[in-house]
């Protein structure tokens, strides 16, 4: 798919059309059955579990080993839930299971509930999936089923899903509608893509034994074998991949290399205890890595220490990388926060309202919702009256309308950082790291970290998660701008005047928590100091009065607190997530791009061994950092990634350097070839 075609496509996905009766559930659009009421679990076990010998393979896994199952056609999740249940029963402690399932037409929640109710033996698994069922938006949706089982649900066409997928599969479930009813699911292109994503000796199972399916699998490198079918079906298929596995990095361009996988026995040092560092620490610790966090100022002492933060996606009127990344981040953050905190202590799903103060912005918002075709559970285009209803009070006279994100809300960032580290008993080392040296004392690999205290620490891998420290320690960081912002906390005499949701204009205004609201934040790219000023409070008070006059009238003047902190932003306002490029090698390897930027140079981008980053989240750290952490941890753990391959490139730390090389601004160093 071309970049233009990807940007122009709508992102909303139509729910499946399903009918239910005593015999089971059917898909009229395909004139085929989802599942019969009788013995469908027995069929799933016979065809997919036994066809891939999963119980034996689960039993033989080593502690810490990853097993990946790919599926074409999630449906109601019968195969996934059954395999998950059997993995929990048979796999050794520490082994991990990862599902990647592609579904063109996700079920509506009511249809999902109706169908899974037929399988009481899977009621616990069904309840978990239902509780975290994603909105019908194109792309990958990561769901943590339990501490060692992950499900990546891809909503969209099968060919796009396999193109976007980054990973290797050990066992495949081919469970689309019958080839005669849905031929695209069984096409030669799909079979070749499945082969391209297959690990060495990967297996495959399907209920279809059609001759065309057998031939296409054989052409793609699978050795197939017919088995007795289930029930009235004469045959089903099992197969083993006998081809040579494709290289693990399948990206739009070869220089956007992923961080090499590392055994989870490695020691990981994370520099920075703000939201970026804390989320990376959590994601790695959940996978069994030994994690130490270093920050001389302690936990959440930068912008992550503000009283309130906002999940505030910024969408364009096209499916741009930033739009798609923020949508993926919003969905993931909502599920992740719900897993972490079901009491409302750390976050509140109030919804976020983005005001349109003129007709041009209102038209842009309406065009955005129309072009992207997103469901109302994700974003709504509101008129003036609807916006006021969401806010719970009158809005300024020039407000034409708004965008409303019902799944967004506020987070207590400092409390969140502390909770993430506490859940893994990670006590940060309060020492600023002032130097990094290759070699960890016992060998040439790894890193030696020198603290400002004079102490020397060692790690196998270092994650840079604080912009200031990263710029000081490593010269190969793409330029970032430090932008100061002051947030003010106002106490209200009457909290009934507080907004019912977060209201965003040039800044944000939060609902009341303990009779206080947060207003912010100023945006000063020229500031060099972090002073909290009365002028800053006055500006935030004026912002509040301009947007929510009724709330402003209830402010108790004598009680005002605030914080000013720097936020780091990149040149294109996208985060920097991934490995750290070896710029000397990139200069030499990709110098020909300056003469012809359209060529592909088939050399993977050289990265500094054992060094990666999660930086430049700007004012969107609470929205983006959880997904960024999951991306980085997935790379280190050798897992499939939770975003499409082109989005990996869009956040890769090497993208700025490639642009400089293309423009002729980064010539090879003297003497290099």
XYZ file of C-alpha atoms in Angstrom:
673
model
C 0.000 0.000 0.000
C 1.400 3.398 -0.981
C 1.829 6.137 1.594
C -0.866 8.226 -0.118
C -3.322 5.336 -0.184
C -2.635 4.608 3.474
C -3.252 8.238 4.424
C -6.493 8.417 2.440
C -8.106 5.282 3.817
C -10.762 5.515 6.548
C -9.723 4.072 9.890
C -13.116 3.020 11.177
C -13.980 -0.659 10.619
C -17.542 -1.884 10.140
C -18.688 -4.450 12.676
C -19.481 -7.900 11.386
C -23.058 -8.611 10.325
C -24.092 -11.636 12.388
C -27.318 -13.554 12.874
C -27.964 -15.937 15.756
C -30.373 -18.848 16.011
C -30.634 -22.202 17.734
C -28.156 -23.750 15.307
C -25.413 -21.189 15.926
C -24.153 -17.897 14.497
C -23.893 -17.058 10.810
C -22.290 -14.378 8.621
C -24.904 -13.569 5.934
C -22.420 -11.450 3.961
C -20.344 -14.585 3.366
C -23.168 -17.118 3.533
C -21.087 -19.075 6.017
C -21.167 -20.096 9.651
C -19.117 -18.571 12.488
C -19.679 -21.468 14.818
C -22.309 -24.107 15.391
C -23.917 -24.362 18.778
C -22.897 -28.013 19.134
C -19.338 -29.299 19.724
C -17.523 -26.250 18.312
C -14.899 -26.459 21.058
C -14.216 -30.084 20.164
C -13.714 -29.017 16.550
C -11.304 -26.265 17.569
C -9.320 -28.659 19.711
C -9.167 -31.300 16.976
C -8.288 -29.014 14.061
C -6.106 -26.310 15.589
C -4.781 -27.520 18.946
C -4.079 -31.122 17.958
C -3.214 -30.128 14.386
C -0.339 -28.025 15.733
C 0.521 -30.459 18.581
C 0.222 -27.520 20.953
C -0.136 -29.329 24.270
C 3.124 -31.208 23.734
C 4.869 -28.078 22.481
C 3.627 -25.993 25.411
C 4.889 -28.641 27.832
C 8.329 -28.651 26.218
C 8.864 -24.885 26.388
C 11.776 -23.645 28.474
C 11.208 -21.085 31.244
C 11.286 -17.658 29.614
C 10.727 -19.046 26.100
C 8.271 -17.265 23.809
C 5.710 -19.093 21.668
C 3.854 -17.143 18.975
C 0.547 -18.192 17.411
C -0.751 -16.448 14.294
C -4.394 -16.608 13.252
C -6.317 -15.535 10.173
C -9.853 -14.876 11.373
C -10.377 -14.136 15.091
C -14.164 -14.401 15.002
C -15.337 -14.786 18.594
C -11.906 -15.870 19.814
C -12.685 -19.539 20.331
C -9.284 -20.804 19.179
C -7.374 -18.133 21.071
C -9.254 -18.725 24.310
C -8.828 -22.490 24.127
C -5.096 -22.258 23.367
C -4.673 -19.711 26.168
C -6.427 -22.032 28.628
C -4.254 -24.984 27.625
C -1.069 -22.909 27.763
C -1.886 -21.899 31.342
C -2.407 -25.553 32.238
C 0.626 -27.079 30.516
C 3.409 -24.514 29.961
C 6.186 -24.154 32.551
C 6.412 -21.082 34.733
C 8.032 -18.162 32.958
C 7.141 -19.296 29.435
C 5.217 -16.699 27.412
C 2.465 -16.964 24.815
C 1.771 -14.345 22.158
C -1.203 -14.366 19.797
C -1.455 -12.330 16.606
C -4.954 -12.569 15.136
C -6.247 -10.738 12.061
C -9.941 -9.910 11.726
C -11.475 -7.909 8.884
C -14.886 -7.547 10.549
C -14.688 -7.411 14.365
C -17.779 -8.420 16.267
C -19.885 -5.897 18.114
C -19.679 -6.408 21.879
C -23.211 -7.831 22.045
C -22.485 -10.403 19.333
C -19.221 -11.345 21.016
C -21.053 -11.914 24.303
C -23.781 -13.967 22.610
C -21.312 -16.265 20.900
C -18.890 -16.774 23.787
C -21.786 -17.582 26.142
C -22.006 -20.927 24.319
C -18.649 -21.958 25.773
C -19.016 -21.945 29.573
C -15.718 -23.802 29.899
C -14.050 -20.638 28.573
C -16.063 -18.136 30.621
C -13.031 -16.680 32.421
C -11.148 -16.165 29.181
C -14.220 -14.721 27.460
C -14.820 -12.246 30.280
C -11.258 -10.980 30.039
C -11.408 -10.441 26.281
C -14.814 -8.759 26.539
C -13.531 -6.391 29.235
C -10.681 -5.227 26.991
C -12.407 -5.519 23.593
C -10.987 -2.756 21.369
C -12.931 -0.198 19.380
C -13.347 -1.082 15.680
C -10.377 0.947 14.403
C -7.975 -0.294 11.724
C -4.616 -1.442 13.023
C -3.128 -3.457 15.867
C -4.672 -3.463 19.341
C -2.540 -5.034 22.073
C -4.407 -6.731 24.920
C -2.601 -8.246 27.912
C -4.638 -11.346 28.703
C -2.623 -12.169 31.816
C 0.918 -11.748 33.126
C 2.433 -13.994 30.461
C -0.116 -14.053 27.643
C -0.576 -11.267 25.096
C -3.055 -10.864 22.251
C -2.456 -8.554 19.293
C -5.764 -8.072 17.488
C -5.356 -6.610 14.017
C -8.553 -5.125 12.608
C -8.427 -4.809 8.829
C -7.862 -6.695 5.600
C -5.745 -9.828 5.725
C -3.113 -8.617 3.247
C -2.679 -5.293 5.058
C -2.485 -7.095 8.395
C 0.267 -9.401 7.237
C 2.146 -6.470 5.670
C 1.942 -4.451 8.880
C 2.920 -7.393 11.098
C 6.487 -7.539 12.435
C 7.375 -10.885 13.955
C 7.798 -14.632 13.517
C 5.107 -17.239 14.168
C 5.570 -20.768 15.542
C 2.065 -22.079 14.824
C -0.702 -20.844 12.531
C -4.491 -21.143 12.773
C -6.044 -20.598 9.322
C -9.679 -20.100 10.282
C -11.254 -17.744 7.770
C -14.546 -18.432 6.062
C -14.480 -21.169 3.426
C -12.214 -20.515 0.405
C -15.191 -20.527 -1.947
C -16.948 -17.867 0.161
C -13.949 -15.674 1.037
C -11.145 -16.382 -1.466
C -8.979 -13.406 -0.464
C -8.203 -15.113 2.874
C -6.625 -18.044 1.017
C -4.926 -16.281 -1.882
C -1.365 -17.014 -3.052
C -0.347 -13.576 -1.742
C -1.647 -14.439 1.727
C 0.005 -17.866 1.734
C 3.355 -16.339 0.745
C 3.028 -13.691 3.460
C 2.266 -16.372 6.045
C 5.409 -18.200 4.957
C 7.403 -14.974 5.220
C 6.332 -14.583 8.839
C 6.963 -18.219 9.775
C 9.725 -19.262 12.133
C 11.892 -22.287 11.431
C 9.734 -25.446 11.429
C 6.563 -23.453 12.027
C 3.382 -25.498 11.813
C -0.016 -24.687 10.377
C -3.484 -26.139 10.790
C -6.763 -25.465 9.028
C -10.162 -27.083 8.614
C -9.975 -26.594 4.820
C -8.464 -29.364 2.748
C -9.406 -27.802 -0.604
C -7.036 -28.564 -3.454
C -6.310 -24.888 -4.125
C -5.364 -24.362 -0.473
C -3.025 -27.358 -0.515
C -1.343 -26.158 -3.703
C -0.864 -22.589 -2.500
C 0.598 -23.731 0.801
C 2.993 -26.044 -1.031
C 4.026 -23.240 -3.377
C 4.762 -21.047 -0.334
C 7.062 -23.638 1.246
C 4.745 -25.712 3.447
C 4.729 -29.509 3.450
C 1.081 -30.406 4.085
C -0.648 -33.531 5.280
C -4.330 -34.402 5.364
C -5.847 -35.576 8.636
C -9.316 -36.891 9.430
C -11.710 -33.993 9.786
C -14.026 -33.326 12.682
C -17.598 -34.525 12.683
C -19.062 -34.641 9.198
C -15.972 -33.115 7.593
C -13.865 -35.696 5.804
C -10.461 -34.006 6.043
C -8.539 -31.144 7.588
C -4.940 -30.073 7.025
C -1.767 -29.770 9.009
C 1.478 -28.447 7.543
C 5.063 -27.625 8.423
C 7.124 -24.786 6.984
C 10.131 -26.250 5.198
C 11.444 -23.072 3.614
C 14.172 -20.764 4.862
C 12.767 -18.190 7.322
C 12.934 -14.630 6.051
C 15.137 -12.135 7.909
C 13.431 -10.994 11.124
C 13.416 -7.273 10.283
C 10.725 -6.587 7.704
C 10.453 -2.817 7.503
C 9.624 -0.374 4.748
C 13.296 0.597 4.577
C 16.285 -1.418 5.830
C 17.924 1.299 7.905
C 15.084 1.303 10.435
C 16.525 -1.666 12.322
C 14.848 -2.908 15.471
C 16.733 -3.349 18.738
C 18.155 -6.905 18.784
C 16.422 -9.307 21.146
C 18.207 -10.012 24.415
C 17.798 -12.811 26.982
C 15.763 -11.697 29.967
C 18.683 -12.575 32.208
C 20.222 -9.300 31.111
C 20.522 -6.359 33.474
C 18.806 -3.265 32.121
C 19.695 0.236 33.311
C 17.077 2.913 32.696
C 18.194 6.522 32.959
C 15.231 8.629 34.015
C 12.434 7.997 36.530
C 9.705 10.019 34.835
C 6.817 8.584 32.876
C 9.049 7.409 29.998
C 11.457 5.593 32.313
C 8.793 4.191 34.630
C 6.741 2.740 31.781
C 9.820 1.128 30.213
C 10.789 -0.287 33.618
C 7.315 -1.760 34.030
C 7.218 -3.264 30.535
C 10.644 -4.884 30.900
C 10.102 -6.114 34.462
C 6.850 -7.789 33.388
C 8.949 -9.794 30.927
C 11.410 -10.898 33.589
C 14.296 -8.503 32.947
C 16.366 -7.282 35.885
C 15.756 -3.528 35.887
C 17.484 -0.675 37.716
C 16.335 2.931 37.344
C 18.728 5.868 37.819
C 17.616 9.438 38.456
C 19.456 11.909 40.641
C 16.273 13.864 41.353
C 14.149 10.863 42.323
C 10.838 9.687 40.912
C 8.801 11.960 38.625
C 10.679 15.163 39.326
C 10.373 16.541 35.795
C 7.149 17.230 33.927
C 5.940 13.801 35.096
C 5.593 15.281 38.564
C 2.649 17.518 37.675
C -0.482 16.953 39.734
C -2.624 16.098 36.716
C -1.871 14.994 33.195
C -4.146 14.499 30.224
C -4.524 11.821 27.559
C -4.990 14.265 24.706
C -4.589 12.811 21.188
C -3.978 15.181 18.294
C -5.494 13.911 15.066
C -5.152 15.129 11.495
C -7.887 14.892 8.874
C -6.057 11.959 7.281
C -4.610 8.664 8.431
C -1.129 10.148 8.913
C 1.488 8.318 10.990
C 0.904 10.732 13.869
C -2.864 10.193 13.740
C -2.501 6.424 13.651
C 0.125 6.392 16.392
C -1.954 8.581 18.712
C -5.048 6.438 18.113
C -3.069 3.285 18.882
C -1.581 4.973 21.948
C -5.006 6.088 23.191
C -6.477 2.605 22.905
C -3.467 0.939 24.501
C -3.201 3.471 27.329
C -6.868 2.990 28.211
C -6.552 -0.792 28.441
C -3.187 -0.620 30.205
C -4.397 1.867 32.800
C -7.524 -0.193 33.419
C -5.307 -3.222 34.068
C -3.143 -1.223 36.443
C -5.851 0.641 38.332
C -9.498 -0.350 38.538
C -10.212 1.883 41.540
C -9.906 5.308 39.903
C -6.926 6.249 42.064
C -4.461 6.820 39.232
C -6.718 7.850 36.388
C -10.229 8.941 35.498
C -11.950 8.372 32.157
C -13.749 11.753 32.101
C -13.416 12.285 28.367
C -11.496 15.094 26.655
C -13.078 17.987 24.762
C -11.021 19.870 22.141
C -12.724 23.178 21.358
C -13.060 24.792 17.938
C -12.966 28.566 18.503
C -13.575 29.505 14.861
C -15.449 28.155 11.869
C -12.302 26.981 10.067
C -11.279 24.745 12.973
C -14.833 23.457 13.303
C -14.859 22.500 9.619
C -11.489 20.773 10.057
C -12.850 18.749 12.956
C -15.941 17.733 11.011
C -13.817 16.785 8.009
C -11.542 14.729 10.269
C -14.384 12.646 11.679
C -15.968 12.189 8.251
C -12.734 11.164 6.488
C -11.443 8.858 9.203
C -14.896 7.327 9.849
C -13.964 6.613 13.444
C -16.582 5.163 15.794
C -18.300 7.431 18.308
C -16.699 5.454 21.131
C -13.368 6.930 19.980
C -14.180 10.470 18.821
C -17.264 12.566 18.150
C -17.699 15.809 16.228
C -19.870 18.029 18.426
C -21.820 21.176 17.726
C -21.788 24.021 20.221
C -24.663 22.676 22.328
C -23.232 19.164 22.476
C -19.825 20.516 23.491
C -21.385 22.509 26.333
C -23.268 19.409 27.479
C -20.017 17.428 27.676
C -18.313 20.257 29.572
C -21.255 20.552 31.935
C -21.424 24.341 31.673
C -21.666 27.174 29.142
C -18.781 27.768 26.759
C -17.507 31.032 25.227
C -19.616 32.602 22.508
C -17.046 31.998 19.780
C -16.983 28.222 20.304
C -18.346 26.635 17.135
C -18.080 23.019 18.219
C -15.533 20.496 19.449
C -14.065 17.040 19.204
C -14.934 14.778 22.127
C -12.843 11.729 23.024
C -14.945 9.673 25.468
C -12.162 7.185 26.238
C -9.591 9.806 27.240
C -9.193 11.489 30.619
C -6.792 12.525 33.345
C -3.911 10.711 35.008
C -2.043 11.438 38.232
C 1.465 11.167 36.715
C 3.577 11.241 39.859
C 1.429 8.601 41.547
C 1.499 6.542 38.350
C 5.303 6.561 38.168
C 5.557 5.504 41.802
C 2.993 2.744 41.355
C 4.772 1.335 38.302
C 8.099 1.084 40.100
C 6.557 -0.152 43.344
C 4.721 -3.041 41.672
C 8.114 -4.500 40.727
C 9.883 -3.344 43.901
C 12.182 -1.090 41.881
C 13.729 1.532 44.121
C 15.441 4.070 41.864
C 19.102 4.861 42.448
C 19.206 8.583 43.214
C 22.395 9.277 41.333
C 22.773 11.214 38.088
C 24.620 9.221 35.442
C 27.289 11.491 33.988
C 29.191 9.107 31.687
C 28.637 5.900 29.725
C 31.529 3.658 28.697
C 31.372 0.504 26.606
C 32.234 -2.614 28.606
C 30.749 -3.684 31.915
C 33.895 -4.530 33.813
C 33.919 -8.279 33.188
C 33.783 -8.173 29.383
C 33.807 -5.822 26.413
C 30.041 -6.028 26.071
C 27.537 -4.040 28.050
C 28.006 -0.650 29.643
C 29.728 1.001 32.567
C 27.766 3.876 34.078
C 29.492 6.546 36.132
C 27.370 8.344 38.682
C 27.810 11.934 39.772
C 28.517 10.507 43.215
C 31.578 8.757 41.789
C 29.953 5.332 41.992
C 30.363 2.934 39.066
C 27.444 0.793 37.917
C 27.217 -1.930 35.273
C 24.491 -3.032 32.878
C 24.081 -5.182 29.798
C 21.695 -2.705 28.175
C 20.963 0.977 28.797
C 17.683 2.742 28.009
C 17.811 6.532 27.747
C 14.525 7.902 29.090
C 15.437 11.456 30.103
C 16.191 13.995 27.391
C 18.708 16.045 29.349
C 20.752 13.023 30.353
C 20.519 11.523 26.870
C 21.890 14.643 25.213
C 24.745 14.781 27.701
C 25.640 11.093 27.516
C 25.184 10.342 23.839
C 25.930 12.579 20.896
C 23.952 10.432 18.468
C 20.544 11.709 19.569
C 18.365 13.497 17.036
C 17.863 17.162 17.954
C 15.192 17.839 20.541
C 13.773 21.116 21.718
C 13.239 21.747 25.417
C 9.950 23.589 25.873
C 9.067 25.011 29.276
C 5.518 24.810 30.533
C 3.933 26.062 33.752
C 0.856 24.332 35.149
C -1.247 25.917 37.893
C -3.443 24.211 40.467
C -6.456 26.211 41.625
C -8.691 25.406 44.583
C -12.430 25.830 44.051
C -14.895 27.050 46.654
C -17.668 25.109 44.905
C -16.694 22.031 42.919
C -20.073 21.811 41.186
C -18.746 24.518 38.879
C -15.809 22.351 37.743
C -15.939 20.931 34.207
C -17.360 17.446 33.785
C -14.576 16.515 31.356
C -11.163 17.850 30.387
C -11.603 20.994 28.301
C -8.775 21.841 25.888
C -8.249 25.059 23.979
C -4.773 26.593 23.920
C -4.171 24.552 27.072
C -6.178 22.219 29.272
C -8.538 22.480 32.243
C -9.186 19.340 34.278
C -12.197 18.240 36.319
C -11.899 18.692 40.073
C -9.960 16.264 42.228
C -10.042 16.969 45.957
C -11.617 20.376 45.216
C -8.729 21.383 42.959
C -8.337 21.699 39.205
C -5.226 21.905 37.059
C -4.853 24.495 34.313
C -1.986 24.609 31.874
C 0.300 24.563 30.431
C 2.211 27.480 29.066
C 4.426 26.757 26.054
C 7.726 28.631 26.026
C 10.446 27.265 23.726
C 12.767 30.149 24.660
C 12.763 29.710 28.448
C 16.055 28.809 30.088
C 14.891 28.672 33.717
C 12.227 26.698 35.556
C 10.810 29.397 37.787
C 7.150 29.241 38.818
C 6.002 32.811 38.285
C 2.981 34.876 39.212
C 2.800 35.890 35.570
C 2.471 32.221 34.649
C -0.316 31.739 37.188
C -2.030 34.859 35.888
C -1.843 33.569 32.321
C -3.378 30.261 33.359
C -6.054 32.079 35.365
C -6.846 34.145 32.280
C -7.029 30.952 30.209
C -9.500 29.511 32.708
C -11.625 32.685 32.726
C -11.682 32.776 28.935
C -12.855 29.175 28.532
C -14.855 28.355 31.680
C -16.049 31.559 33.286
C -18.275 29.795 35.825
C -15.376 27.710 37.087
C -13.074 30.739 37.262
C -15.547 32.547 39.521
C -15.138 29.800 42.154
C -11.333 29.963 42.386
C -9.989 30.627 45.876
C -7.287 33.200 45.175
C -5.156 32.518 48.235
C -4.361 28.907 47.366
C -2.415 28.539 44.126
C 0.384 26.069 43.516
C 2.169 25.185 40.328
C 5.159 23.662 38.603
C 7.283 24.641 35.627
C 9.153 21.903 33.822
C 10.777 21.281 30.467
C 9.203 18.955 27.929
C 11.287 17.514 25.115
C 9.934 17.527 21.552
C 11.467 16.254 18.316
C 11.661 18.053 14.979
C 8.465 16.380 13.710
C 6.615 16.096 17.055
C 6.839 12.300 17.015
C 8.645 10.427 19.806
C 12.078 8.842 19.493
C 11.733 5.144 20.291
C 14.193 2.393 19.412
C 17.911 1.808 19.108
C 20.556 4.525 18.971
C 22.087 4.833 15.477
C 25.836 4.608 14.984
C 26.011 7.818 12.968
C 29.523 7.234 11.635
C 28.337 3.953 10.115
C 25.155 5.537 8.757
C 27.153 8.316 7.098
C 29.286 5.756 5.302
C 26.569 3.208 4.515
C 23.881 5.558 3.218
C 25.865 8.375 1.589
C 24.457 7.431 -1.845
C 20.990 8.548 -0.712
C 22.179 12.124 -1.209
C 22.391 11.383 -4.955
C 19.227 9.285 -5.230
C 16.883 9.225 -2.256
C 14.571 6.716 -3.949
C 17.069 3.890 -3.960
C 17.034 1.152 -1.348
C 20.409 0.333 0.152
C 20.126 -3.210 1.467
C 22.140 -2.745 4.635
C 20.422 -2.721 8.029
C 21.044 0.394 10.066
C 23.954 -0.084 12.475
C 22.927 0.571 16.088
C 25.043 1.027 19.175
C 24.981 -2.389 20.898
C 22.935 -2.451 24.080
C 21.665 1.136 23.840
C 18.125 2.334 23.180
C 15.790 5.215 23.991
C 12.252 6.368 24.716
C 12.354 10.157 24.391
C 10.659 13.274 22.986
C 7.111 12.571 24.127
C 6.557 16.292 24.674
C 3.248 17.176 26.300
C 1.859 13.770 25.243
C 3.943 11.602 27.551
C 1.019 10.045 29.378
C -0.629 9.188 26.081
C 2.416 7.925 24.185
C 4.918 6.604 26.731
C 3.009 3.407 27.651
C 2.835 2.279 24.018
C 6.423 3.397 23.393
C 7.557 1.307 26.364
C 5.677 -1.699 25.035
C 7.313 -1.263 21.619
C 10.800 -1.084 23.112
C 10.231 -3.999 25.497
C 8.802 -6.102 22.672
C 11.961 -5.526 20.640
C 14.221 -6.521 23.520
C 12.074 -9.587 24.257
C 11.996 -10.672 20.605
C 8.209 -10.359 20.382
C 5.948 -9.168 17.574
C 5.505 -5.407 17.772
C 2.218 -3.713 18.737
C 2.280 -1.253 15.819
C 2.624 -1.467 12.047
C 6.032 -1.579 10.405
C 5.691 1.913 8.909
C 4.940 3.355 12.358
C 8.120 1.741 13.671
C 9.911 3.806 11.032
C 7.944 6.949 11.965
C 9.257 6.860 15.557
C 12.703 5.409 14.826
C 15.536 7.547 16.263
C 17.389 7.362 12.943
C 14.754 9.105 10.838
C 16.198 12.605 11.330
C 19.685 11.425 10.390
C 18.432 9.823 7.181
C 16.773 13.108 6.225
C 20.033 14.939 6.804
C 21.930 12.430 4.663
C 19.351 12.744 1.861
C 19.703 16.530 1.973
C 23.492 16.260 1.760
C 23.969 17.716 5.238
C 25.662 14.684 6.765
C 28.572 13.668 4.565
C 30.782 10.698 5.498
C 33.582 11.465 7.909
C 36.971 12.066 6.316
C 38.684 8.798 5.512
C 35.536 6.649 5.519
C 34.565 4.672 2.467
